[in-house]
């Protein structure tokens, strides 16, 4: 897997690598004192490689390739794209491992995927090709999934006499329901984009274009919709939804109340009210 980019507030940047792209669109700046998990900040963790530089690029349909030589601070980030080059775990590499090596290897994969799931900003998975096994588990860790109709995705581990080890047995049932998730995992079935949309695995399905990046472009469109919103509000909205889904309704409403309270003292809230009164776009600063 390869990971890339970020851009300054209001812009979009990208590093194209081809394959099934997983796009993490950060529509809110990281708040002061909040940092990326160490496994994402390092250059290499298990099978994942974190980008060594940021690529600033003007907004538009044609992202630029390559790494920048200058790092941007995390507090400046508004959009980040993660791109998956591999379809899943490298089985040829796995076959060379001893039994004692497999467990730690899978644990590192799981840790990286968990860290992506715990990013405090909205994430979008764009699947334009194959997302099998670990590839789909990474997509399941994102908040929103979009795919081309020709894409193929599935948790196929039982065909190899193992089970999903990157969170698939937990996140797939939460996404589409227990019974259907069991059916897909037990059968190792592979779905195309239309089938995935029908079962609720993805939010949007697109006809593939000549460039082979229909889902990726849709993800960028969604990111552009997210960018204008209040950064703090986006962060706590994700927190309220994620934590609330794991508890009963009464507790979930209490979580929502606590998260709402975090937005009240912010400068962004006052700016939003003022912008509404003056009938102009708000100028949020993530404060």
Tab-separated table of C-alpha atoms in Angstrom:
chain	number	residue	atom	x	y	z
A	1	UNK	CA	0.000	0.000	0.000
A	2	UNK	CA	1.120	3.543	-0.551
A	3	UNK	CA	-0.149	6.615	1.155
A	4	UNK	CA	-0.076	10.227	0.107
A	5	UNK	CA	-0.810	13.745	0.368
A	6	UNK	CA	-2.174	16.780	1.901
A	7	UNK	CA	-3.000	20.293	0.917
A	8	UNK	CA	-3.423	23.637	2.597
A	9	UNK	CA	-6.892	24.751	3.692
A	10	UNK	CA	-9.358	24.949	0.836
A	11	UNK	CA	-7.183	23.132	-1.695
A	12	UNK	CA	-7.039	19.569	-2.914
A	13	UNK	CA	-3.874	17.597	-3.439
A	14	UNK	CA	-3.115	14.048	-4.505
A	15	UNK	CA	-0.494	11.489	-5.387
A	16	UNK	CA	-1.643	9.058	-8.052
A	17	UNK	CA	-0.384	5.515	-7.902
A	18	UNK	CA	-3.050	3.585	-9.761
A	19	UNK	CA	-4.891	0.475	-8.677
A	20	UNK	CA	-7.743	0.543	-6.192
A	21	UNK	CA	-7.494	3.918	-4.577
A	22	UNK	CA	-8.426	4.507	-0.990
A	23	UNK	CA	-8.987	8.172	-0.439
A	24	UNK	CA	-9.026	9.742	2.981
A	25	UNK	CA	-10.508	13.188	2.657
A	26	UNK	CA	-9.800	15.284	5.708
A	27	UNK	CA	-12.305	18.092	5.700
A	28	UNK	CA	-11.275	19.395	9.093
A	29	UNK	CA	-7.929	20.532	10.394
A	30	UNK	CA	-6.501	18.590	13.269
A	31	UNK	CA	-7.147	20.568	16.402
A	32	UNK	CA	-4.267	21.836	18.577
A	33	UNK	CA	-2.689	19.026	20.532
A	34	UNK	CA	-4.227	16.347	18.315
A	35	UNK	CA	-1.732	14.333	16.291
A	36	UNK	CA	-1.860	11.415	13.907
A	37	UNK	CA	-1.281	7.972	15.444
A	38	UNK	CA	2.362	6.974	15.474
A	39	UNK	CA	1.781	4.115	13.043
A	40	UNK	CA	0.577	6.591	10.430
A	41	UNK	CA	3.231	9.185	11.117
A	42	UNK	CA	6.157	6.810	10.609
A	43	UNK	CA	7.698	5.952	7.271
A	44	UNK	CA	6.826	2.259	7.451
A	45	UNK	CA	4.510	0.175	9.575
A	46	UNK	CA	3.985	-3.396	8.466
A	47	UNK	CA	2.738	-3.261	4.879
A	48	UNK	CA	1.972	0.457	4.908
A	49	UNK	CA	4.212	3.270	3.726
A	50	UNK	CA	3.437	6.803	4.831
A	51	UNK	CA	4.243	9.547	2.362
A	52	UNK	CA	7.567	11.297	2.935
A	53	UNK	CA	6.240	14.631	1.776
A	54	UNK	CA	3.125	16.622	1.029
A	55	UNK	CA	2.009	17.576	-2.449
A	56	UNK	CA	0.256	20.927	-2.576
A	57	UNK	CA	-1.953	21.131	-5.661
A	58	UNK	CA	-4.624	23.487	-6.877
A	59	UNK	CA	-8.174	22.222	-6.715
A	60	UNK	CA	-9.346	20.569	-9.896
A	61	UNK	CA	-9.949	17.254	-11.601
A	62	UNK	CA	-6.311	16.442	-12.383
A	63	UNK	CA	-4.242	15.780	-9.232
A	64	UNK	CA	-0.464	15.958	-9.561
A	65	UNK	CA	2.008	13.148	-9.099
A	66	UNK	CA	5.073	13.117	-6.915
A	67	UNK	CA	6.277	14.034	-3.460
A	68	UNK	CA	6.975	17.525	-2.217
A	69	UNK	CA	10.323	18.165	-0.574
A	70	UNK	CA	8.773	20.275	2.177
A	71	UNK	CA	6.561	18.953	4.938
A	72	UNK	CA	3.366	20.717	5.943
A	73	UNK	CA	2.433	20.780	9.611
A	74	UNK	CA	-0.470	18.545	10.563
A	75	UNK	CA	-2.494	21.539	11.777
A	76	UNK	CA	-2.543	22.879	8.212
A	77	UNK	CA	-4.029	19.771	6.663
A	78	UNK	CA	-7.486	19.882	5.152
A	79	UNK	CA	-7.394	17.043	2.619
A	80	UNK	CA	-5.406	13.844	2.676
A	81	UNK	CA	-5.581	11.012	0.167
A	82	UNK	CA	-4.529	7.461	0.903
A	83	UNK	CA	-3.992	5.331	-2.152
A	84	UNK	CA	-3.911	1.562	-2.103
A	85	UNK	CA	-1.749	-0.004	-4.792
A	86	UNK	CA	-2.226	-3.580	-3.642
A	87	UNK	CA	-5.402	-5.631	-3.812
A	88	UNK	CA	-4.820	-7.082	-0.385
A	89	UNK	CA	-2.050	-8.929	1.396
A	90	UNK	CA	0.831	-10.213	-0.691
A	91	UNK	CA	0.173	-13.959	-0.538
A	92	UNK	CA	3.527	-14.829	-2.098
A	93	UNK	CA	5.224	-12.921	0.704
A	94	UNK	CA	2.929	-14.521	3.280
A	95	UNK	CA	3.768	-18.013	2.018
A	96	UNK	CA	7.441	-17.431	2.876
A	97	UNK	CA	6.667	-16.540	6.483
A	98	UNK	CA	6.975	-18.955	9.359
A	99	UNK	CA	3.998	-19.524	11.649
A	100	UNK	CA	5.624	-17.313	14.279
A	101	UNK	CA	5.946	-14.434	11.803
A	102	UNK	CA	2.361	-14.417	10.553
A	103	UNK	CA	0.740	-13.294	13.821
A	104	UNK	CA	2.871	-10.143	14.296
A	105	UNK	CA	2.537	-9.320	10.589
A	106	UNK	CA	-1.265	-9.415	10.742
A	107	UNK	CA	-1.216	-7.473	14.018
A	108	UNK	CA	0.636	-4.642	12.287
A	109	UNK	CA	-1.909	-4.632	9.463
A	110	UNK	CA	-4.718	-4.501	12.002
A	111	UNK	CA	-3.043	-1.636	13.876
A	112	UNK	CA	-2.671	0.459	10.716
A	113	UNK	CA	-6.294	-0.129	9.705
A	114	UNK	CA	-7.474	0.727	13.222
A	115	UNK	CA	-5.499	3.957	13.136
A	116	UNK	CA	-7.151	4.905	9.856
A	117	UNK	CA	-10.559	4.156	11.384
A	118	UNK	CA	-9.659	6.391	14.335
A	119	UNK	CA	-8.575	9.401	12.292
A	120	UNK	CA	-10.518	12.368	13.700
A	121	UNK	CA	-11.609	13.577	10.265
A	122	UNK	CA	-13.929	12.214	7.532
A	123	UNK	CA	-12.411	9.520	5.313
A	124	UNK	CA	-13.573	8.238	1.922
A	125	UNK	CA	-12.589	4.951	0.286
A	126	UNK	CA	-12.616	5.047	-3.511
A	127	UNK	CA	-12.498	1.587	-5.076
A	128	UNK	CA	-11.792	1.598	-8.796
A	129	UNK	CA	-10.293	-1.890	-9.107
A	130	UNK	CA	-9.890	-4.859	-6.777
A	131	UNK	CA	-10.316	-4.624	-3.006
A	132	UNK	CA	-10.054	-8.187	-1.717
A	133	UNK	CA	-9.276	-9.270	1.813
A	134	UNK	CA	-7.125	-6.589	3.429
A	135	UNK	CA	-8.006	-4.126	0.690
A	136	UNK	CA	-11.682	-4.263	1.626
A	137	UNK	CA	-10.840	-4.209	5.335
A	138	UNK	CA	-9.023	-0.928	4.774
A	139	UNK	CA	-12.031	0.434	2.876
A	140	UNK	CA	-14.329	-0.680	5.717
A	141	UNK	CA	-12.260	1.435	8.106
A	142	UNK	CA	-13.226	4.556	6.150
A	143	UNK	CA	-16.376	6.553	6.852
A	144	UNK	CA	-17.696	6.459	3.278
A	145	UNK	CA	-17.063	4.022	0.420
A	146	UNK	CA	-17.613	4.644	-3.288
A	147	UNK	CA	-16.828	2.239	-6.120
A	148	UNK	CA	-16.915	1.831	-9.857
A	149	UNK	CA	-19.480	-0.657	-11.158
A	150	UNK	CA	-16.604	-2.780	-12.490
A	151	UNK	CA	-14.787	-2.882	-9.134
A	152	UNK	CA	-14.488	-6.187	-7.294
A	153	UNK	CA	-14.513	-6.474	-3.533
A	154	UNK	CA	-14.877	-9.170	-0.937
A	155	UNK	CA	-13.479	-10.829	2.169
A	156	UNK	CA	-12.110	-13.996	0.600
A	157	UNK	CA	-9.950	-15.301	3.438
A	158	UNK	CA	-11.970	-18.436	4.173
A	159	UNK	CA	-11.055	-19.669	0.709
A	160	UNK	CA	-7.457	-19.716	1.992
A	161	UNK	CA	-8.445	-21.473	5.247
A	162	UNK	CA	-7.992	-18.320	7.338
A	163	UNK	CA	-10.364	-15.548	8.442
A	164	UNK	CA	-10.282	-11.772	7.958
A	165	UNK	CA	-7.697	-10.448	10.392
A	166	UNK	CA	-7.773	-6.689	9.776
A	167	UNK	CA	-11.152	-6.015	11.345
A	168	UNK	CA	-13.316	-7.516	8.618
A	169	UNK	CA	-15.290	-9.839	10.895
A	170	UNK	CA	-16.266	-6.815	13.002
A	171	UNK	CA	-16.686	-3.952	10.547
A	172	UNK	CA	-18.523	-5.806	7.773
A	173	UNK	CA	-21.440	-6.872	10.060
A	174	UNK	CA	-21.662	-3.305	11.346
A	175	UNK	CA	-21.835	-2.042	7.772
A	176	UNK	CA	-24.338	-4.464	6.215
A	177	UNK	CA	-25.798	-6.540	9.053
A	178	UNK	CA	-24.734	-9.781	10.712
A	179	UNK	CA	-26.570	-12.339	8.586
A	180	UNK	CA	-25.449	-10.985	5.225
A	181	UNK	CA	-21.909	-10.421	6.475
A	182	UNK	CA	-21.729	-14.060	7.568
A	183	UNK	CA	-22.981	-15.157	4.159
A	184	UNK	CA	-20.317	-13.150	2.347
A	185	UNK	CA	-17.483	-14.250	4.636
A	186	UNK	CA	-18.533	-17.915	4.704
A	187	UNK	CA	-18.812	-18.025	0.898
A	188	UNK	CA	-15.766	-15.810	0.176
A	189	UNK	CA	-18.033	-14.157	-2.397
A	190	UNK	CA	-16.721	-11.307	-4.532
A	191	UNK	CA	-19.154	-8.469	-5.330
A	192	UNK	CA	-19.042	-5.937	-8.146
A	193	UNK	CA	-19.936	-2.298	-7.580
A	194	UNK	CA	-23.651	-2.698	-8.277
A	195	UNK	CA	-23.936	-5.689	-5.948
A	196	UNK	CA	-22.004	-3.868	-3.234
A	197	UNK	CA	-24.342	-0.886	-3.513
A	198	UNK	CA	-27.391	-3.175	-3.307
A	199	UNK	CA	-26.274	-4.651	0.035
A	200	UNK	CA	-25.227	-1.283	1.483
A	201	UNK	CA	-21.491	-1.921	1.442
A	202	UNK	CA	-20.851	1.274	-0.540
A	203	UNK	CA	-22.693	4.591	-0.722
A	204	UNK	CA	-22.191	5.395	-4.419
A	205	UNK	CA	-21.554	3.310	-7.540
A	206	UNK	CA	-20.269	4.859	-10.768
A	207	UNK	CA	-19.810	3.628	-14.316
A	208	UNK	CA	-16.087	3.353	-14.900
A	209	UNK	CA	-14.520	5.997	-17.142
A	210	UNK	CA	-11.723	5.662	-19.692
A	211	UNK	CA	-9.139	6.801	-17.173
A	212	UNK	CA	-10.195	4.119	-14.688
A	213	UNK	CA	-10.690	6.551	-11.820
A	214	UNK	CA	-14.451	7.169	-11.650
A	215	UNK	CA	-14.705	6.338	-7.941
A	216	UNK	CA	-11.633	8.415	-7.140
A	217	UNK	CA	-13.135	11.467	-8.838
A	218	UNK	CA	-16.407	10.951	-6.986
A	219	UNK	CA	-14.449	10.829	-3.731
A	220	UNK	CA	-12.833	14.149	-4.589
A	221	UNK	CA	-16.268	15.630	-5.303
A	222	UNK	CA	-17.457	14.486	-1.887
A	223	UNK	CA	-14.320	15.921	-0.275
A	224	UNK	CA	-15.068	19.275	-1.879
A	225	UNK	CA	-18.535	19.152	-0.319
A	226	UNK	CA	-16.999	18.518	3.099
A	227	UNK	CA	-14.275	21.182	2.927
A	228	UNK	CA	-16.406	24.292	3.579
A	229	UNK	CA	-17.885	22.954	6.822
A	230	UNK	CA	-16.684	23.860	10.298
A	231	UNK	CA	-13.543	21.823	11.108
A	232	UNK	CA	-14.304	21.323	14.806
A	233	UNK	CA	-17.904	20.417	14.029
A	234	UNK	CA	-16.798	17.795	11.520
A	235	UNK	CA	-14.430	16.218	14.033
A	236	UNK	CA	-16.949	15.987	16.867
A	237	UNK	CA	-19.758	14.902	14.532
A	238	UNK	CA	-17.674	11.889	13.517
A	239	UNK	CA	-16.865	11.207	17.169
A	240	UNK	CA	-20.528	11.384	18.188
A	241	UNK	CA	-21.638	9.051	15.394
A	242	UNK	CA	-18.874	6.477	15.898
A	243	UNK	CA	-19.217	6.294	19.671
A	244	UNK	CA	-22.996	6.499	19.617
A	245	UNK	CA	-23.328	3.523	17.311
A	246	UNK	CA	-21.640	1.311	19.898
A	247	UNK	CA	-24.035	2.070	22.765
A	248	UNK	CA	-27.766	2.254	23.529
A	249	UNK	CA	-29.823	5.275	22.425
A	250	UNK	CA	-29.914	6.984	25.831
A	251	UNK	CA	-26.129	6.795	26.150
A	252	UNK	CA	-25.736	7.842	22.524
A	253	UNK	CA	-27.820	10.979	23.114
A	254	UNK	CA	-25.589	11.807	26.086
A	255	UNK	CA	-22.543	11.434	23.852
A	256	UNK	CA	-24.148	13.769	21.313
A	257	UNK	CA	-24.809	16.346	24.039
A	258	UNK	CA	-21.189	16.193	25.191
A	259	UNK	CA	-19.908	16.547	21.632
A	260	UNK	CA	-22.257	19.449	20.896
A	261	UNK	CA	-20.937	21.209	23.985
A	262	UNK	CA	-17.448	21.165	22.453
A	263	UNK	CA	-18.630	23.366	19.581
A	264	UNK	CA	-20.276	26.065	21.729
A	265	UNK	CA	-17.145	27.967	22.879
A	266	UNK	CA	-15.439	27.865	19.460
A	267	UNK	CA	-14.722	30.898	17.293
A	268	UNK	CA	-15.938	28.859	14.333
A	269	UNK	CA	-19.460	28.710	15.772
A	270	UNK	CA	-19.594	32.500	16.092
A	271	UNK	CA	-18.181	32.877	12.596
A	272	UNK	CA	-20.841	30.526	11.238
A	273	UNK	CA	-23.631	32.574	12.823
A	274	UNK	CA	-22.122	35.835	11.585
A	275	UNK	CA	-21.665	34.489	8.065
A	276	UNK	CA	-25.287	33.315	8.013
A	277	UNK	CA	-26.466	36.745	9.155
A	278	UNK	CA	-24.322	38.521	6.548
A	279	UNK	CA	-25.248	36.000	3.831
A	280	UNK	CA	-21.637	35.149	2.949
A	281	UNK	CA	-19.485	32.008	3.014
A	282	UNK	CA	-17.997	31.381	6.470
A	283	UNK	CA	-14.267	31.651	7.024
A	284	UNK	CA	-13.547	28.860	9.458
A	285	UNK	CA	-10.145	28.479	11.130
A	286	UNK	CA	-10.680	25.328	13.149
A	287	UNK	CA	-10.777	27.247	16.438
